[in-house]
Each structure stands twice: as structure tokens, then as C-alpha cells.
JSON list of C-alpha atoms in Angstrom, two decimals:
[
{"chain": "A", "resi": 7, "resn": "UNK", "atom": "CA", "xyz": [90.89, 139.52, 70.20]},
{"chain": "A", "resi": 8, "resn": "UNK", "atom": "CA", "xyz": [87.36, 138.18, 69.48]},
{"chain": "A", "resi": 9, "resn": "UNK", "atom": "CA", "xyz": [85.88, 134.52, 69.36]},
{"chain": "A", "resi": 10, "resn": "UNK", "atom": "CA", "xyz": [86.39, 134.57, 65.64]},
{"chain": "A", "resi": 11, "resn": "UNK", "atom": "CA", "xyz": [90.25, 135.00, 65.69]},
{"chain": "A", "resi": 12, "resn": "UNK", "atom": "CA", "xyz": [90.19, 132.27, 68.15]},
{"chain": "A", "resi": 13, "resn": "UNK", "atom": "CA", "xyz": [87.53, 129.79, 68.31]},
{"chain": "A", "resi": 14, "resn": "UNK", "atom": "CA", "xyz": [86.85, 128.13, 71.33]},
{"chain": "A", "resi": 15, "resn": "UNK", "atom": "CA", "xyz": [87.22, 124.32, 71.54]},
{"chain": "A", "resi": 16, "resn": "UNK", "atom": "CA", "xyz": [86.36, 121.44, 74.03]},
{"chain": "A", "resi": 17, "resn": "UNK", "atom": "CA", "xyz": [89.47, 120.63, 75.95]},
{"chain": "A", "resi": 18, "resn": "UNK", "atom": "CA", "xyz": [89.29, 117.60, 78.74]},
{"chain": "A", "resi": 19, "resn": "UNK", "atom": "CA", "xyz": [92.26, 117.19, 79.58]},
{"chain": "A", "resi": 20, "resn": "UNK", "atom": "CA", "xyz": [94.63, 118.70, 82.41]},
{"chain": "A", "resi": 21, "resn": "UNK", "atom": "CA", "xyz": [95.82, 122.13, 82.31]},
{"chain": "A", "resi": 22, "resn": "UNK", "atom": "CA", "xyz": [99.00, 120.97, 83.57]},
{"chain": "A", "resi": 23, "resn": "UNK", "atom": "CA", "xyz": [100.76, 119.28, 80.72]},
{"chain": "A", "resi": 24, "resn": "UNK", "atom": "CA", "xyz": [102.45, 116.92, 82.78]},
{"chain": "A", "resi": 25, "resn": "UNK", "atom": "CA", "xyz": [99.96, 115.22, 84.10]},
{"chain": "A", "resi": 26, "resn": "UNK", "atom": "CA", "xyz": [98.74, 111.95, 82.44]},
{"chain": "A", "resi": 27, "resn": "UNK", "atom": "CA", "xyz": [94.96, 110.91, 81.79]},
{"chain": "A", "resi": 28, "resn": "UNK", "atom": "CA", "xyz": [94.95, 106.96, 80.50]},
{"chain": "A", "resi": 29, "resn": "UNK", "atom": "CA", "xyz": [92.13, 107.05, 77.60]},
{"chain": "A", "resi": 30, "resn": "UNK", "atom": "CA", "xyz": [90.03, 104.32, 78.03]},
{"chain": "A", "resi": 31, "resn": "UNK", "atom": "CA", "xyz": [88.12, 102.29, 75.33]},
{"chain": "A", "resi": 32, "resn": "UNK", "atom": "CA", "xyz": [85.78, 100.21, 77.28]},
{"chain": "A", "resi": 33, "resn": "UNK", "atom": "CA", "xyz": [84.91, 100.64, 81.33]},
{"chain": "A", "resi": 34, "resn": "UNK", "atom": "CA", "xyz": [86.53, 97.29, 81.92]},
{"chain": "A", "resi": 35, "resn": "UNK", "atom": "CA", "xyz": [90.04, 98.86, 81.26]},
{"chain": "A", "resi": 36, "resn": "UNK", "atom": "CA", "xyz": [89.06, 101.83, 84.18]},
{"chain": "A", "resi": 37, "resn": "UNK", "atom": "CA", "xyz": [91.77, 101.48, 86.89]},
{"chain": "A", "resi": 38, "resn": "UNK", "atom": "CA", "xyz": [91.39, 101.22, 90.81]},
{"chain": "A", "resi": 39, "resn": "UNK", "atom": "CA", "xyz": [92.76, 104.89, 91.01]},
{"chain": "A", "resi": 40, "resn": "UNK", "atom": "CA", "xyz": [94.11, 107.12, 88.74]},
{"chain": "A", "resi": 41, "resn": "UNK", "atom": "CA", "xyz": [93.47, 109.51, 85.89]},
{"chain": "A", "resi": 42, "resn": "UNK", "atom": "CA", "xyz": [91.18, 108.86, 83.48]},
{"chain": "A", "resi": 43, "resn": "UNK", "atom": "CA", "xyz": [89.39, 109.93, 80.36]},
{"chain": "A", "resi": 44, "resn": "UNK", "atom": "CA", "xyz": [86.36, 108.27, 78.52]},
{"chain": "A", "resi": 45, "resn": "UNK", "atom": "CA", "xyz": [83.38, 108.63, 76.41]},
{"chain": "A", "resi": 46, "resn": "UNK", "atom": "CA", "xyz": [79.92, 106.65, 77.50]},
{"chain": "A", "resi": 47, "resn": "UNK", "atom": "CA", "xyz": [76.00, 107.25, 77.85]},
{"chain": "A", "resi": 48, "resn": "UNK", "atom": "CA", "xyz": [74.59, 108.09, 81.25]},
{"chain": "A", "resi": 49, "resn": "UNK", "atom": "CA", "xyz": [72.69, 105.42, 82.31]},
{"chain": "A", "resi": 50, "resn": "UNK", "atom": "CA", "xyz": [71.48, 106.95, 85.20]},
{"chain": "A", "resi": 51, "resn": "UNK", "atom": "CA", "xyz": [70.65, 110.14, 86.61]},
{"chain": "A", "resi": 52, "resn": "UNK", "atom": "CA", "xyz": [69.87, 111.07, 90.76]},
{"chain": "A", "resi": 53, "resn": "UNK", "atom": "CA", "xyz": [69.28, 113.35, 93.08]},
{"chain": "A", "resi": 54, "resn": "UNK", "atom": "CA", "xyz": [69.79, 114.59, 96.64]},
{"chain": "A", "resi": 55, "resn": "UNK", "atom": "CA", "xyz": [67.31, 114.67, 98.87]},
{"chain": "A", "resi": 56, "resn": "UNK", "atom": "CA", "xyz": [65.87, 118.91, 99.66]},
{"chain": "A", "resi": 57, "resn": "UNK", "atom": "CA", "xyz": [67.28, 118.56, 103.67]},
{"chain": "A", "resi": 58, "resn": "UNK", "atom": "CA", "xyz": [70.76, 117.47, 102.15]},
{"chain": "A", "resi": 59, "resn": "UNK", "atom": "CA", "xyz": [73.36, 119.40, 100.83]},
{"chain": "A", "resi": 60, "resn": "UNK", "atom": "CA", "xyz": [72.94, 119.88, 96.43]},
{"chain": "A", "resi": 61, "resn": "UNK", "atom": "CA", "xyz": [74.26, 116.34, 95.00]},
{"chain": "A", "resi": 62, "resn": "UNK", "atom": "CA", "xyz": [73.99, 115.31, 91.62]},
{"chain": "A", "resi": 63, "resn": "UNK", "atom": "CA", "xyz": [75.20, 111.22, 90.46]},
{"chain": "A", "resi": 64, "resn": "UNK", "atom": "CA", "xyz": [75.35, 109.83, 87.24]},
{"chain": "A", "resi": 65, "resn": "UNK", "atom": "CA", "xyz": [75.71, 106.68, 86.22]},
{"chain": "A", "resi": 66, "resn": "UNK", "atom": "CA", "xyz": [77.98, 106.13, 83.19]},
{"chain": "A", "resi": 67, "resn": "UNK", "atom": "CA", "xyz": [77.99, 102.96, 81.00]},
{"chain": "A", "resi": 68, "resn": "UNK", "atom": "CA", "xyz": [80.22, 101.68, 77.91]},
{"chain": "A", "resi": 69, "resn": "UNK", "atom": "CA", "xyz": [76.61, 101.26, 75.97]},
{"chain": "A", "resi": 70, "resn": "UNK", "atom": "CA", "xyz": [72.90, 101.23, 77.28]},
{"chain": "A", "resi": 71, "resn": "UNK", "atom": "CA", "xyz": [71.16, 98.00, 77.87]},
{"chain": "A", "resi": 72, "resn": "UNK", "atom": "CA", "xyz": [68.05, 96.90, 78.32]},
{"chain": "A", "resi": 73, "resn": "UNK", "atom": "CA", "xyz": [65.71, 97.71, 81.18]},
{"chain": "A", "resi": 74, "resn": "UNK", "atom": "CA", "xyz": [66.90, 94.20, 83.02]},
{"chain": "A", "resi": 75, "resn": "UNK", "atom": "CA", "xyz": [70.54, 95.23, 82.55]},
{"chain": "A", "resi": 76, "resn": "UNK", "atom": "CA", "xyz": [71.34, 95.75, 86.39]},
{"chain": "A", "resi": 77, "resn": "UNK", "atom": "CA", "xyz": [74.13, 98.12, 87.46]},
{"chain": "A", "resi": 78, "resn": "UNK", "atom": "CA", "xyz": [76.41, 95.60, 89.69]},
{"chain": "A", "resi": 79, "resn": "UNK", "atom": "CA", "xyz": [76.86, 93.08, 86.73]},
{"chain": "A", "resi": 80, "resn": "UNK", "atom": "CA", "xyz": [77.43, 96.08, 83.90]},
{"chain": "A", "resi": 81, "resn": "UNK", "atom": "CA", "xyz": [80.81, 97.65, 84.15]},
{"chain": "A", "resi": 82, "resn": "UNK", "atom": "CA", "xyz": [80.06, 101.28, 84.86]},
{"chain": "A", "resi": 83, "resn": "UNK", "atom": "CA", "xyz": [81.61, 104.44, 87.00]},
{"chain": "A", "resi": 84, "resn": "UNK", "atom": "CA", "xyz": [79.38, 107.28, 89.11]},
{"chain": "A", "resi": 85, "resn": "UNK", "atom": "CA", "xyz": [79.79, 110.68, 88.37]},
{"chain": "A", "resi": 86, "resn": "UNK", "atom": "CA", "xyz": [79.34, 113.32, 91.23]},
{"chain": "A", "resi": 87, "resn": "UNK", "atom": "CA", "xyz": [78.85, 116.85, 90.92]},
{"chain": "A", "resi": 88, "resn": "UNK", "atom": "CA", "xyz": [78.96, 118.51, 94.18]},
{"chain": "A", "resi": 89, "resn": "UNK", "atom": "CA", "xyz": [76.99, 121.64, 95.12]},
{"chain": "A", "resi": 90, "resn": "UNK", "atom": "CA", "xyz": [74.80, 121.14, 91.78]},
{"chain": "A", "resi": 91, "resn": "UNK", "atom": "CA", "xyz": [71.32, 120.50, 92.14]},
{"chain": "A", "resi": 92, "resn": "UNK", "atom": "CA", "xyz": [70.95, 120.06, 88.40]},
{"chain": "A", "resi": 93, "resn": "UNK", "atom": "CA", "xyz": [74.12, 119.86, 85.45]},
{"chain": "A", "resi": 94, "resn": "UNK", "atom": "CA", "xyz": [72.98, 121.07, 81.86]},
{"chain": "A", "resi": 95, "resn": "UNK", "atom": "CA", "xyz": [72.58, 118.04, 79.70]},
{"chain": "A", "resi": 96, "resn": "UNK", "atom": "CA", "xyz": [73.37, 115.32, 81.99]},
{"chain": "A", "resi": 97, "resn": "UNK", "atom": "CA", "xyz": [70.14, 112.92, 81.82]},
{"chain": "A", "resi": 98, "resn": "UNK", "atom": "CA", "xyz": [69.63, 109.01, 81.19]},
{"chain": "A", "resi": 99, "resn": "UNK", "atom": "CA", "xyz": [70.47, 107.95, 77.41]},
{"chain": "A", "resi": 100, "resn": "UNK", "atom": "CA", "xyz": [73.16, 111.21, 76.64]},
{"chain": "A", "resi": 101, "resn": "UNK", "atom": "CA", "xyz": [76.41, 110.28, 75.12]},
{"chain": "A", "resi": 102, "resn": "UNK", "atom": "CA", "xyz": [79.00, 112.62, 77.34]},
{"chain": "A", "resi": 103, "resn": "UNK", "atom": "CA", "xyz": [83.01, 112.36, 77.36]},
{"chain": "A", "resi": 104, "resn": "UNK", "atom": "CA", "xyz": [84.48, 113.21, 81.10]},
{"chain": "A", "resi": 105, "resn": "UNK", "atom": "CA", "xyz": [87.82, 112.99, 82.55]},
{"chain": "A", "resi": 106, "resn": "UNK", "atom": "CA", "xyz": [88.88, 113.27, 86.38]},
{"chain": "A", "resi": 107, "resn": "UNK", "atom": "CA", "xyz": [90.09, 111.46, 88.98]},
{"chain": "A", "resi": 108, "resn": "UNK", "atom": "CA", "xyz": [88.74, 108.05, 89.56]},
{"chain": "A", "resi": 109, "resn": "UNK", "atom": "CA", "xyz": [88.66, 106.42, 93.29]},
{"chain": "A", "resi": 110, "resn": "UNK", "atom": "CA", "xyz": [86.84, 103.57, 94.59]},
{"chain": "A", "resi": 111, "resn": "UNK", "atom": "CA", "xyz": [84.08, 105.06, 97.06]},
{"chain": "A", "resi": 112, "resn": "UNK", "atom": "CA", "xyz": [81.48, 102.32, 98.68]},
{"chain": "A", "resi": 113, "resn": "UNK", "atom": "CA", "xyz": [83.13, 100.13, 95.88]},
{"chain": "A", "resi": 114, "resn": "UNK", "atom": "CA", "xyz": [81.89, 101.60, 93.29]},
{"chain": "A", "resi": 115, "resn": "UNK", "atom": "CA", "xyz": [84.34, 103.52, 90.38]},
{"chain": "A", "resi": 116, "resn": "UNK", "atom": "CA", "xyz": [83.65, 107.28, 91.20]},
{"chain": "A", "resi": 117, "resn": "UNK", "atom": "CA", "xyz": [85.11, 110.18, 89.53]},
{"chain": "A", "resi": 118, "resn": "UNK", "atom": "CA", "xyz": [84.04, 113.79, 91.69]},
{"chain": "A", "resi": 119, "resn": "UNK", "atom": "CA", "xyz": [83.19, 117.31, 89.60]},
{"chain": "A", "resi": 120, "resn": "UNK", "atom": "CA", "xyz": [84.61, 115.29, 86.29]},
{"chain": "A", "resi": 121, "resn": "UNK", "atom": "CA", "xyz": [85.25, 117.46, 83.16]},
{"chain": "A", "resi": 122, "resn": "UNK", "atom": "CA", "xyz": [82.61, 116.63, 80.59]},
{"chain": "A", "resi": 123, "resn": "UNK", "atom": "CA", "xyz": [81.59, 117.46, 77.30]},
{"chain": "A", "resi": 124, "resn": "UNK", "atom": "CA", "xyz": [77.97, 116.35, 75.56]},
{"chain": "A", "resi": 125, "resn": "UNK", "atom": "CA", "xyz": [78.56, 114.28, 72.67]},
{"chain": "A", "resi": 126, "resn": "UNK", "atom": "CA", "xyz": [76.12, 115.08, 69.86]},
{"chain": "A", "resi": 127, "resn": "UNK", "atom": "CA", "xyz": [74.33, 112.21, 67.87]},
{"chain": "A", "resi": 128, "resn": "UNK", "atom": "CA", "xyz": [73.03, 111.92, 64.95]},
{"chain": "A", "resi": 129, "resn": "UNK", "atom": "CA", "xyz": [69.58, 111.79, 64.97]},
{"chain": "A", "resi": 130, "resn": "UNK", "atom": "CA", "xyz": [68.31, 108.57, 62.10]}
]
């Protein structure tokens, strides 16, 4: 069977059926824990230091402010990618949809080695 008798598509969710991701329109619906999926714009991108183990974080927001917008009063959730010094096409102002499990760490809404997908847009 080749690629054209099947083409391949995006597919966040689980690979066990029964499990349960809660789509969220905005970042003020995200839960304390649980399952979630949503689509924002990195607002933030960092990295770990060359002594430390590979560490990538993202910062994902509903919509990108301005310059003055300040993380703690936007609602927003980190993204970590363990053992990746770099991820293709995550960088500050990309629209991305992820899914994964989201826990409070440091008090901040983090989701670890999310599922994501780049969201192409249309250039005006």
C-alpha cells in the first residue's frame, strides 16, 4: 500500500479511543489537571543551558500581544519537550495545535512532550 492509497493526516488525539481530551476554546477554560487539546501562537521560545540536560519550553498564548503584555497577567500554558535541543517549527509568533497532559508545575499550566501540529497562515 503506498501514501497515495492512504494519505497521511494530522491526528492529535489519543491512540486509545477511550481516553478523553476536553477541546478548549480560550486558555482560561484549561483545567488544573487533565487532558487537553488546543490551538494558540507560541509566545515564547527557550532554551537549556549547554551543562544541562537538552530542554526545550514554549510559551503558548490564546493570541499575541504586545511587547508590554507580561506572561503572569496573560492566560497561557508551557510546553516542554524533553531531550530536544531544538523542535522543527516551534518559534515565537507560530500558530501550533498540541494536546497532552496538563499539570500545574512551579504554578504554571505545563503540558510535557505535547502532540503538536503547525498551523499554516495565510500570508496577506
Amino acid at each position: 500500500m503506498s501514501l497515495k492509497d492512504k494519505p497521511v493526516a494530522a491526528h492529535l488525539g489519543p491512540s486509545d479511543p477511550t481516553l478523553n481530551y476536553q477541546c478548549l476554546d480560550s486558555l482560561d477554560q484549561l483545567p488544573v489537571k487533565g487532558r487537553v487539546k488546543h490551538t494558540g501562537y507560541v509566545q515564547s521560545v527557550s532554551y537549556s543551558a549547554p551543562n544541562e540536560a537538552p530542554l526545550l519550553k514554549a510559551v503558548v498564548v490564546d493570541k499575541l500581544g504586545s511587547v508590554a503584555a507580561r506572561r503572569g497577567t496573560v492566560a497561557h500554558v508551557r510546553l516542554i519537550f524533553m531531550g530536544q535541543k531544538s523542535v522543527p517549527g516551534i518559534k515565537p509568533g507560530v500558530k501550533v495545535t498540541y494536546s497532552g497532559m496538563v499539570a500545574p508545575v512551579e504554578q504554571i499550566p505545563t503540558i510535557f512532550n505535547p502532540r503538536y501540529v503547525i498551523v499554516p497562515v495565510p500570508r496577506g
